[in-house]
Coordinates of C-alpha atoms and ligand atoms in Angstrom, one line a residue:
Chain A
X275 CA 3.8 6.2 21.7
X276 CA 0.4 6.1 21.3
X277 CA -0.8 2.3 21.3
X278 CA 1.3 2.9 25.3
X279 CA -0.8 5.5 26.7
X280 CA -3.4 3.9 25.3
X281 CA -2.4 0.4 27.2
X282 CA -1.9 2.9 30.3
X283 CA -5.1 4.0 30.2
X284 CA -6.4 0.1 30.0
X285 CA -4.0 -0.6 32.8
X286 CA -5.8 1.3 35.7
X287 CA -9.6 -0.2 33.8
X288 CA -11.2 -3.1 34.5
X289 CA -11.8 -5.8 33.4
X290 CA -8.2 -6.7 34.7
X291 CA -7.9 -10.2 32.8
X292 CA -5.8 -12.0 35.0
X293 CA -5.1 -15.3 33.2
X294 CA -4.4 -13.5 30.3
X295 CA -1.6 -11.6 32.0
X296 CA -0.5 -14.9 33.4
X297 CA -0.6 -16.2 29.8
X298 CA 1.6 -14.1 28.5
X299 CA 4.1 -13.7 31.8
X300 CA 4.9 -17.1 31.4
X301 CA 5.0 -17.4 28.0
X302 CA 7.8 -14.8 28.3
X303 CA 9.1 -15.7 31.2
X304 CA 9.2 -19.3 31.8
X305 CA 9.7 -20.8 28.0
X306 CA 12.2 -18.6 27.4
X307 CA 13.9 -19.8 30.8
X308 CA 16.3 -22.5 29.2
X309 CA 17.8 -19.8 26.0
X310 CA 18.1 -17.5 28.6
X311 CA 20.2 -20.3 31.4
X312 CA 22.3 -20.8 28.4
X313 CA 23.6 -17.7 26.7
X314 CA 23.9 -15.9 29.7
X315 CA 26.3 -19.4 31.2
X316 CA 28.6 -18.7 27.8
X317 CA 28.9 -15.4 28.3
X318 CA 29.9 -15.6 32.1
X319 CA 32.5 -18.1 30.5
X320 CA 33.4 -16.6 27.7
X321 CA 33.6 -12.8 30.0
X322 CA 35.9 -15.6 32.3
X323 CA 38.3 -16.0 30.1
X324 CA 38.7 -12.5 27.8
X325 CA 39.0 -10.7 31.6
X326 CA 41.8 -13.1 32.4
X327 CA 43.6 -12.7 29.5
X328 CA 43.3 -9.4 30.2
X329 CA 43.6 -9.2 33.8
X330 CA 47.1 -11.1 33.6
X331 CA 49.3 -8.6 32.6
X332 CA 49.0 -6.5 35.6
X333 CA 48.9 -9.9 37.9
X334 CA 45.3 -8.7 38.8
X335 CA 43.4 -12.1 38.5
X336 CA 41.4 -12.3 42.1
X337 CA 39.7 -9.2 40.7
X338 CA 37.8 -11.1 37.5
X339 CA 35.1 -12.6 39.4
X340 CA 34.4 -9.1 40.3
X341 CA 34.8 -7.8 37.0
X342 CA 32.8 -9.9 35.5
X343 CA 30.2 -9.6 38.3
X344 CA 29.8 -5.9 37.5
X345 CA 29.6 -6.4 33.8
X346 CA 27.1 -9.4 33.9
X347 CA 24.8 -7.0 36.7
X348 CA 25.1 -3.7 35.0
X349 CA 25.0 -4.1 30.7
X350 CA 25.3 -8.0 29.9
X351 CA 22.8 -9.5 32.1
X352 CA 19.7 -7.3 30.6
X353 CA 20.8 -6.8 27.2
X354 CA 21.6 -10.4 26.4
X355 CA 18.4 -11.7 28.0
X356 CA 16.1 -8.5 27.0
X357 CA 18.5 -9.4 23.2
X358 CA 16.4 -13.2 23.4
X359 CA 14.1 -12.4 24.6
X360 CA 13.0 -10.1 22.2
X361 CA 13.7 -13.0 19.0
X362 CA 11.8 -14.7 21.0
X363 CA 8.7 -13.7 22.5
X364 CA 9.1 -10.1 21.1
X365 CA 8.8 -10.8 17.5
X366 CA 6.0 -14.3 18.0
X367 CA 4.2 -10.7 19.7
X368 CA 4.9 -9.2 16.4
X369 CA 3.2 -12.2 14.4
X370 CA 0.7 -12.7 16.4
X371 CA -1.7 -10.0 16.7
X372 CA -0.2 -9.4 12.6
X373 CA -2.2 -12.2 12.3
X374 CA -5.0 -11.9 13.7
X375 CA -5.2 -7.9 12.6
X376 CA -5.2 -9.2 9.1
X377 CA -7.2 -12.0 9.4
X378 CA -10.2 -9.3 10.9
X379 CA -9.3 -11.4 14.1
X380 CA -9.3 -7.9 16.0
X381 CA -11.9 -6.4 14.5
X382 CA -13.6 -9.0 15.3
X383 CA -12.8 -8.0 19.0
X384 CA -13.9 -4.9 18.3
X385 CA -16.8 -5.4 16.8
X386 CA -18.1 -7.3 19.9
X387 CA -17.2 -4.7 21.8
X388 CA -13.6 -5.7 23.6
X389 CA -10.6 -3.3 23.6
X390 CA -8.3 -5.0 20.8
X391 CA -5.5 -2.7 23.2
X392 CA -7.3 -4.0 26.1
X393 CA -7.6 -7.3 25.6
X394 CA -4.2 -8.1 23.3
X395 CA -1.7 -5.3 24.2
X396 CA -1.7 -4.2 27.7
X397 CA -1.7 -8.2 28.5
X398 CA 2.0 -8.5 26.7
X399 CA 3.1 -5.0 28.0
X400 CA 2.7 -5.6 31.8
X401 CA 4.3 -9.6 31.2
X402 CA 7.1 -7.8 29.8
X403 CA 7.8 -5.1 32.6
X404 CA 7.4 -7.7 35.1
X405 CA 9.4 -11.0 33.2
X406 CA 12.8 -9.1 32.0
X407 CA 14.0 -8.8 35.3
X408 CA 13.1 -11.4 36.8
X409 CA 14.6 -13.5 34.0
X410 CA 17.5 -11.5 34.4
X411 CA 18.6 -11.3 37.7
X412 CA 18.7 -15.1 36.9
X413 CA 20.9 -14.6 33.6
X414 CA 23.4 -12.9 36.1
X415 CA 23.3 -15.6 38.5
X416 CA 24.0 -18.0 35.8
X417 CA 26.6 -15.7 34.1
X418 CA 28.2 -15.3 38.0
X419 CA 28.6 -19.7 38.0
X420 CA 30.2 -19.7 34.3
X421 CA 32.6 -17.1 35.4
X422 CA 33.4 -19.2 38.4
X423 CA 33.7 -22.7 36.8
X424 CA 36.1 -20.9 33.8
X425 CA 38.5 -18.7 36.5
X426 CA 38.5 -21.4 39.2
X427 CA 38.2 -24.5 38.2
X428 CA 39.9 -24.0 34.6
X429 CA 42.4 -21.2 35.4
X430 CA 43.2 -22.0 38.9
X431 CA 42.1 -18.8 40.4
X432 CA 41.8 -19.0 43.9
X433 CA 38.2 -19.1 44.3
X434 CA 38.1 -18.2 48.2
X435 CA 39.3 -14.9 46.0
X436 CA 37.1 -14.7 43.2
X437 CA 34.0 -14.8 45.1
X438 CA 34.9 -12.7 48.6
X439 CA 35.6 -10.0 45.8
X440 CA 32.7 -9.5 44.0
X441 CA 30.7 -9.4 47.5
X442 CA 32.9 -6.9 48.2
X443 CA 32.5 -5.0 45.7
X444 CA 29.2 -5.6 44.0
X445 CA 26.2 -4.1 45.1
X446 CA 22.9 -3.6 45.7
X447 CA 23.1 -0.5 43.8
X448 CA 24.9 -2.3 40.3
X449 CA 22.4 -4.9 40.9
X450 CA 19.1 -2.2 40.5
X451 CA 20.4 -0.5 38.0
X452 CA 20.8 -4.0 35.7
X453 CA 17.6 -4.9 37.1
X454 CA 15.4 -0.9 36.3
X455 CA 17.4 -1.4 33.3
X456 CA 15.7 -4.8 32.4
X457 CA 12.3 -2.8 33.0
X458 CA 12.5 -0.8 30.4
X459 CA 13.8 -3.5 27.8
X460 CA 10.9 -5.2 28.9
X461 CA 8.2 -2.1 28.1
X462 CA 10.6 -2.4 24.4
X463 CA 10.2 -5.1 23.5
X464 CA 6.6 -6.0 23.5
X465 CA 5.3 -2.6 23.3
X466 CA 7.6 -2.9 20.3
X467 CA 6.4 -6.2 18.9
X468 CA 2.6 -5.2 19.7
X469 CA 2.6 -2.1 18.2
X470 CA 4.4 -4.1 14.8
X471 CA 1.6 -6.5 15.0
X472 CA -1.6 -3.8 15.4
X473 CA -0.9 -1.8 12.8
X474 CA 0.1 -4.8 10.1
X475 CA -2.0 -4.1 7.2
X476 CA -2.2 -6.3 3.5
X477 CA -1.5 -10.3 3.2
X478 CA 0.3 -12.7 4.6
X479 CA 3.7 -11.1 3.5
X480 CA 2.9 -8.0 5.7
X481 CA 2.7 -10.4 9.1
X482 CA 6.7 -11.7 7.7
X483 CA 8.2 -8.3 7.7
X484 CA 6.2 -6.8 10.9
X485 CA 8.6 -10.1 12.6
X486 CA 11.7 -9.4 11.2
X487 CA 11.3 -5.0 11.3
X488 CA 9.7 -6.2 15.0
X489 CA 12.8 -7.4 15.9
X490 CA 15.3 -5.8 14.1
X491 CA 13.5 -2.2 15.6
X492 CA 13.7 -3.2 19.1
X493 CA 17.3 -5.0 19.2
X494 CA 18.8 -1.6 18.2
X495 CA 16.5 0.8 20.3
X496 CA 17.6 -2.2 23.2
X497 CA 21.4 -1.2 22.7
X498 CA 21.5 2.2 22.2
X499 CA 19.1 2.6 25.2
X500 CA 21.1 1.2 27.3
X501 CA 23.4 3.4 26.7
X502 CA 21.5 6.1 27.3
X503 CA 20.4 4.5 30.5
X504 CA 24.1 4.2 31.7
X505 CA 25.0 7.4 31.0
X506 CA 22.9 8.4 33.0
X507 CA 22.0 6.8 36.2
X508 CA 26.0 7.2 36.2
Chain B
X153 CA -41.7 2.2 8.9
X154 CA -38.5 3.6 10.4
X155 CA -35.9 2.4 9.0
X156 CA -32.7 0.7 12.0
X157 CA -30.4 2.1 10.1
X158 CA -29.5 5.1 7.6
X159 CA -26.9 6.4 6.4
X160 CA -26.9 9.6 5.2
X161 CA -24.2 11.5 2.5
X162 CA -21.6 9.6 4.0
X163 CA -18.3 10.0 1.8
X164 CA -15.1 8.3 2.9
X165 CA -11.5 9.0 1.2
X166 CA -8.8 6.6 1.6
X167 CA -5.8 8.6 -0.1
X168 CA -6.8 9.6 -3.1
X169 CA -9.1 6.9 -3.7
X170 CA -12.3 7.5 -2.9
X171 CA -14.8 5.1 -2.0
X172 CA -18.0 6.3 -0.3
X173 CA -19.1 8.9 -2.5
X174 CA -21.8 10.8 -0.5
X175 CA -23.6 7.6 -0.2
X176 CA -27.2 7.2 1.2
X177 CA -28.7 3.8 2.2
X178 CA -31.6 3.1 4.5
X179 CA -32.1 -0.8 5.9
X180 CA -36.2 -1.3 7.3
X181 CA -36.7 -3.7 10.9
X182 CA -37.2 -7.4 10.2
X183 CA -35.7 -8.1 6.7
X184 CA -32.3 -9.9 4.8
X185 CA -31.1 -7.1 3.3
X186 CA -28.3 -7.9 0.4
X187 CA -25.7 -4.2 -1.1
X188 CA -24.2 -6.0 -4.3
X189 CA -21.8 -4.9 -5.9
X190 CA -18.2 -5.6 -7.8
X191 CA -15.0 -6.8 -5.5
X192 CA -13.2 -3.5 -4.2
X193 CA -16.4 -1.7 -4.7
X194 CA -16.4 -0.9 -1.0
X195 CA -19.2 -3.2 0.1
X196 CA -16.4 -3.7 3.2
X197 CA -15.8 -0.1 3.5
X198 CA -19.7 0.4 4.3
X199 CA -20.3 -2.6 6.6
X200 CA -17.1 -1.6 8.6
X201 CA -19.0 2.2 9.0
X202 CA -22.1 0.3 9.3
X203 CA -20.5 -0.7 12.7
X204 CA -18.4 1.8 13.5
X205 CA -15.2 0.2 12.6
X206 CA -14.5 3.6 9.9
X207 CA -15.5 6.2 10.4
X208 CA -16.8 8.6 7.8
X209 CA -15.1 11.7 6.2
X210 CA -18.1 13.3 6.5
X211 CA -21.7 11.8 6.6
X212 CA -24.2 10.3 9.7
X213 CA -24.6 6.9 10.1
X214 CA -27.7 6.8 11.8
X215 CA -28.5 3.7 13.6
X216 CA -32.5 3.3 15.8
X217 CA -32.1 7.0 15.1
X218 CA -28.5 7.7 16.8
X219 CA -25.3 8.9 15.0
X220 CA -23.1 6.9 15.2
X221 CA -20.3 8.7 13.6
X222 CA -18.8 10.6 15.7
X223 CA -19.8 9.1 18.6
X224 CA -16.6 8.5 21.7
X225 CA -15.3 4.6 21.7
X226 CA -17.3 3.9 25.4
X227 CA -20.5 4.6 24.1
X228 CA -19.5 3.1 20.5
X229 CA -18.9 -0.2 22.2
X230 CA -23.5 0.1 23.7
X231 CA -23.7 0.3 20.9
X232 CA -22.0 -2.8 19.6
X233 CA -23.9 -5.1 21.7
X234 CA -26.7 -4.5 19.3
X235 CA -24.8 -6.1 16.3
X236 CA -23.3 -9.5 15.5
X237 CA -21.1 -9.5 12.6
X238 CA -20.1 -13.2 10.2
X239 CA -16.8 -11.6 9.0
X240 CA -15.2 -12.3 5.3
X241 CA -12.4 -15.1 6.9
X242 CA -15.1 -15.8 9.2
X243 CA -12.8 -14.1 11.7
X244 CA -12.6 -17.3 14.0
X245 CA -9.7 -17.0 16.8
X246 CA -7.3 -19.8 16.1
X247 CA -6.3 -20.1 19.8
X248 CA -9.0 -21.0 21.2
X249 CA -11.4 -24.0 20.8
X250 CA -14.7 -23.6 19.1
X251 CA -16.5 -23.5 22.0
X252 CA -14.8 -20.9 23.2
X253 CA -15.1 -18.5 20.2
X254 CA -18.4 -19.2 20.0
X255 CA -18.4 -18.8 24.6
X256 CA -16.4 -15.7 24.3
X257 CA -19.2 -13.1 23.7
X258 CA -21.0 -14.6 27.0
X259 CA -17.7 -14.9 29.0
X260 CA -17.3 -11.1 28.5
X261 CA -20.6 -9.6 28.7
X262 CA -23.0 -12.0 30.9
X263 CA -22.5 -13.0 34.2
X264 CA -24.1 -16.2 33.3
X265 CA -22.7 -19.4 35.1
X266 CA -20.5 -21.8 33.6
X267 CA -23.3 -24.8 32.4
X268 CA -26.0 -21.8 31.3
X269 CA -23.2 -20.5 28.8
X270 CA -22.0 -24.3 28.0
X271 CA -25.8 -24.8 26.9
X272 CA -25.9 -21.3 24.9
X273 CA -23.4 -22.8 23.3
X274 CA -24.3 -25.4 22.0
X275 CA -28.3 -25.0 21.2
X276 CA -26.5 -21.9 19.0
X277 CA -24.0 -24.7 17.1
X278 CA -27.1 -26.6 16.7
X279 CA -28.8 -24.2 14.9
X280 CA -26.3 -23.3 12.3
X281 CA -26.4 -27.4 11.8
X282 CA -23.1 -28.1 13.8
X283 CA -22.5 -30.8 16.9
X284 CA -19.9 -32.3 19.1
X285 CA -17.2 -29.5 17.2
X286 CA -16.7 -28.4 20.9
X287 CA -13.0 -29.7 21.3
X288 CA -11.9 -28.6 17.8
X289 CA -9.6 -25.9 16.9
X290 CA -10.8 -23.2 13.6
X291 CA -7.8 -25.0 12.0
X292 CA -9.4 -27.9 11.4
X293 CA -12.8 -27.2 9.9
X294 CA -13.6 -26.4 6.4
X295 CA -14.8 -23.5 5.5
X296 CA -18.0 -24.0 5.7
X297 CA -18.2 -25.1 9.2
X298 CA -16.2 -22.0 9.6
X299 CA -18.3 -19.7 8.5
X300 CA -21.0 -21.6 10.9
X301 CA -19.2 -21.4 13.7
X302 CA -18.6 -17.8 13.0
X303 CA -22.5 -17.0 13.1
X304 CA -22.9 -18.7 16.2
X305 CA -20.6 -16.4 17.2
X306 CA -22.1 -13.5 16.4
X307 CA -25.8 -15.0 16.9
X308 CA -24.5 -15.6 20.9
X309 CA -26.2 -12.5 22.5
X310 CA -29.1 -12.6 20.4
X311 CA -28.3 -9.1 18.1
X312 CA -31.0 -7.0 17.5
X313 CA -28.8 -6.4 13.8
X314 CA -26.2 -9.4 11.9
X315 CA -24.0 -8.6 9.6
X316 CA -22.4 -10.8 6.8
X317 CA -19.7 -10.1 4.8
X318 CA -19.8 -12.6 1.8
X319 CA -20.6 -14.9 3.3
X320 CA -20.8 -17.6 0.5
X321 CA -17.1 -16.2 -0.8
X322 CA -15.3 -19.2 -1.4
X323 CA -17.2 -21.7 -0.4
X324 CA -18.9 -24.7 -2.7
X325 CA -22.7 -23.9 -4.1
X326 CA -23.7 -26.4 -1.8
X327 CA -22.4 -25.0 1.0
X328 CA -22.7 -21.4 -0.1
X329 CA -27.1 -22.9 -0.8
X330 CA -26.1 -23.7 2.7
X331 CA -25.5 -20.3 4.4
X332 CA -28.0 -18.1 2.7
X333 CA -31.2 -20.9 4.4
X334 CA -29.2 -20.0 7.4
X335 CA -29.7 -16.8 7.0
X336 CA -32.9 -17.5 6.0
X337 CA -33.6 -18.7 9.1
X338 CA -31.0 -15.8 11.1
X339 CA -34.3 -13.3 10.1
X340 CA -36.8 -15.9 10.8
X341 CA -36.5 -17.6 13.7
X342 CA -34.4 -15.2 15.5
X343 CA -35.9 -11.8 14.5
X344 CA -33.1 -10.2 13.8
X345 CA -32.5 -8.0 11.0
X346 CA -30.0 -9.0 8.8
X347 CA -27.9 -7.2 6.1
X348 CA -25.4 -9.2 3.8
X349 CA -23.4 -7.7 1.1
X350 CA -22.2 -10.2 -1.0
X351 CA -21.4 -10.4 -5.3
X352 CA -23.3 -13.1 -6.0
X353 CA -26.7 -12.2 -7.5
X354 CA -28.5 -15.6 -7.6
X355 CA -27.4 -16.0 -4.2
X356 CA -28.8 -11.5 -3.4
X357 CA -31.9 -12.5 -5.1
X358 CA -32.9 -16.0 -3.3
X359 CA -32.0 -14.4 -0.1
X360 CA -32.7 -11.0 -0.1
X361 CA -36.3 -9.2 0.6
X362 CA -34.7 -6.5 -0.1
X363 CA -31.3 -5.7 -2.7
X364 CA -29.4 -2.8 -2.5
X365 CA -26.2 -2.3 -5.3
X366 CA -23.6 -0.6 -5.1
X367 CA -21.1 1.1 -8.2
X368 CA -19.0 4.1 -7.5
X369 CA -19.3 4.7 -4.1
X370 CA -23.4 5.7 -4.4
X371 CA -26.5 2.7 -4.1
X372 CA -28.2 3.2 -7.6
X373 CA -30.4 1.0 -7.5
X374 CA -32.8 -0.4 -4.4
X375 CA -35.9 -2.5 -4.2
X376 CA -37.4 -6.2 -4.2
X377 CA -35.2 -8.8 -6.3
X378 CA -38.6 -8.6 -9.2
X379 CA -37.8 -5.2 -8.8
X380 CA -34.0 -4.9 -9.0
X381 CA -34.0 -7.7 -11.6
X382 CA -36.5 -4.7 -14.4
X383 CA -34.3 -2.6 -13.6
X384 CA -33.7 0.0 -16.1
X385 CA -30.1 0.6 -15.8
X386 CA -27.2 -0.3 -18.3
X387 CA -25.5 -0.5 -14.9
X388 CA -27.1 -3.2 -13.3
X389 CA -28.0 -5.1 -16.1
X390 CA -24.3 -5.9 -16.9
X391 CA -24.2 -6.4 -13.3
X392 CA -26.9 -8.9 -13.0
X393 CA -26.0 -10.6 -16.3
X394 CA -22.4 -10.9 -15.8
X395 CA -21.8 -9.3 -19.0
X396 CA -18.5 -8.5 -19.8
X397 CA -20.0 -5.0 -22.6
X398 CA -21.4 -2.9 -21.6
X399 CA -20.6 0.7 -19.1
X400 CA -18.1 -0.5 -16.5
X401 CA -14.6 -1.0 -16.8
X402 CA -13.0 -3.7 -16.9
X403 CA -10.2 -2.6 -15.0
Ligands
ADP780 N1 -8.5 0.1 5.5 C1 -7.7 0.2 4.5 N2 -6.9 1.8 4.1 C2 -6.5 2.0 3.0 N3 -7.4 0.9 1.4 C3 -8.1 0.5 1.6 C4 -9.2 0.0 3.2 N4 -9.7 -0.3 3.2 C5 -10.3 -0.9 1.4 N5 -9.1 0.1 1.6 C6 -9.0 0.4 -0.3 O1 -11.2 0.2 0.0 C7 -11.7 -0.3 -1.8 C8 -12.4 -0.9 -1.7 O2 -12.4 -2.1 -0.7 P1 -13.4 -3.0 -0.2 O3 -14.4 -2.5 0.6 O4 -12.6 -4.2 0.7 O5 -14.3 -3.9 -1.5 P2 -15.1 -4.9 -2.0 O6 -16.1 -4.5 -2.7 O7 -14.4 -6.0 -2.2 O8 -15.4 -5.8 0.0 C9 -10.4 -1.4 -2.3 O9 -9.4 -0.6 -3.4 C10 -9.0 -1.0 -0.5 O10 -8.2 -0.6 -1.7
MG781 MG1 -14.9 -7.4 0.9

């Protein structure tokens, strides 16, 4: 928490190191595109199968599309994206900063009169908060595409109705809801990754421990805060 | 002569472990001072007090007469510009080339154009005996080379004071001698005050103008290499002769 306050403090002070921000945005965003797209596709697909299975009992097949789209936009898109990025980037942050800590590279920054929170932590947090909504938007889109493929092409739901209901019932608020949560998750995973790395003590095995702990802690925080955020925004 | 670094009554504990117990130390300008002591005796803790990476529980740390013990981080940053430091494990940034490592403090703290920075970097690398290494990554270098790059980086901004934490540990004898020579040359050519921490008594005797021995959280002996050699204290004698028998308990 203190780390967050310190990072916010440094956010409003020069020098801003644009190159570091862009490097982290690339690291979190671009490099996660593929896993995020792949997991979103299959999530959308399985969700469609499952929803179809249940809705068929009420002859409500045409509502499968809107259900899938809403679930993706409000819940699954943000959560799955955040969990994937935690696995890829959050734990890498803990490992990278942890290694820098135990090999005295963090001290070296301090000695060179460079604030390590500003240099290491701030760009990662900003990149997390900015990139997660973008990745989530992509994941929602791909999830719906996956749903369409399964629902329309495989299960034979009427394509026009599938899409029409989505346009009808999914509004900007749902999208906004999901993207806001995604930004919160981006903050959580970057902050936890940096925190665990920053306060690593000891030898090489402590870096491994910090990496695993950051993964577990941020997954737990993402899933619990997801409930809280949904409840608050209902 | 006015000391450039002075510690007065510095105490530091980690939990129940008292590492520095009312330590006094005064280091004069323009010389190589070597602090010797056993592993785990608190040498790194001591040097980190000098540069403000660790704050004392009690006591004063004076740099050119200014007490930094309770200085805020902003003022501390300007004090640190007087220092260069070579870390025990070199602490090179693994994600950057040799050139970028040495150029790093120049980019961060000066407004010099790129061309000039590149020239300074090659000059500093040449001074530590490294040529055509600019584009290598730290992982490709041997321990001795890493130390020399670390030294070039520490010297990049022409600091007044250069700190060395165990500069020769883990190196073969020839490389260790090379590094020791570089320390002496750093002092002579750049006119920097050098503070070296070491458990290598022979190297300390040959490079230091002044030696200090750290034992149980205090400086128990101080003098020229010759004076230390003759020091009338069984602890000092046991350490400099590397005997297993004596007052120092081997835990
Ligand atoms: N940041 C720290 N937190 C807790 N204990 C520390 C810390 N730094 C050093 N110590 C303890 O202080 C003692 C001296 O360490 P150090 O100064 O590294 O010894 P050396 O003389 O080998 O450099 C050790 O027992 C170490 O465990
Ligand atoms: Mg040490």
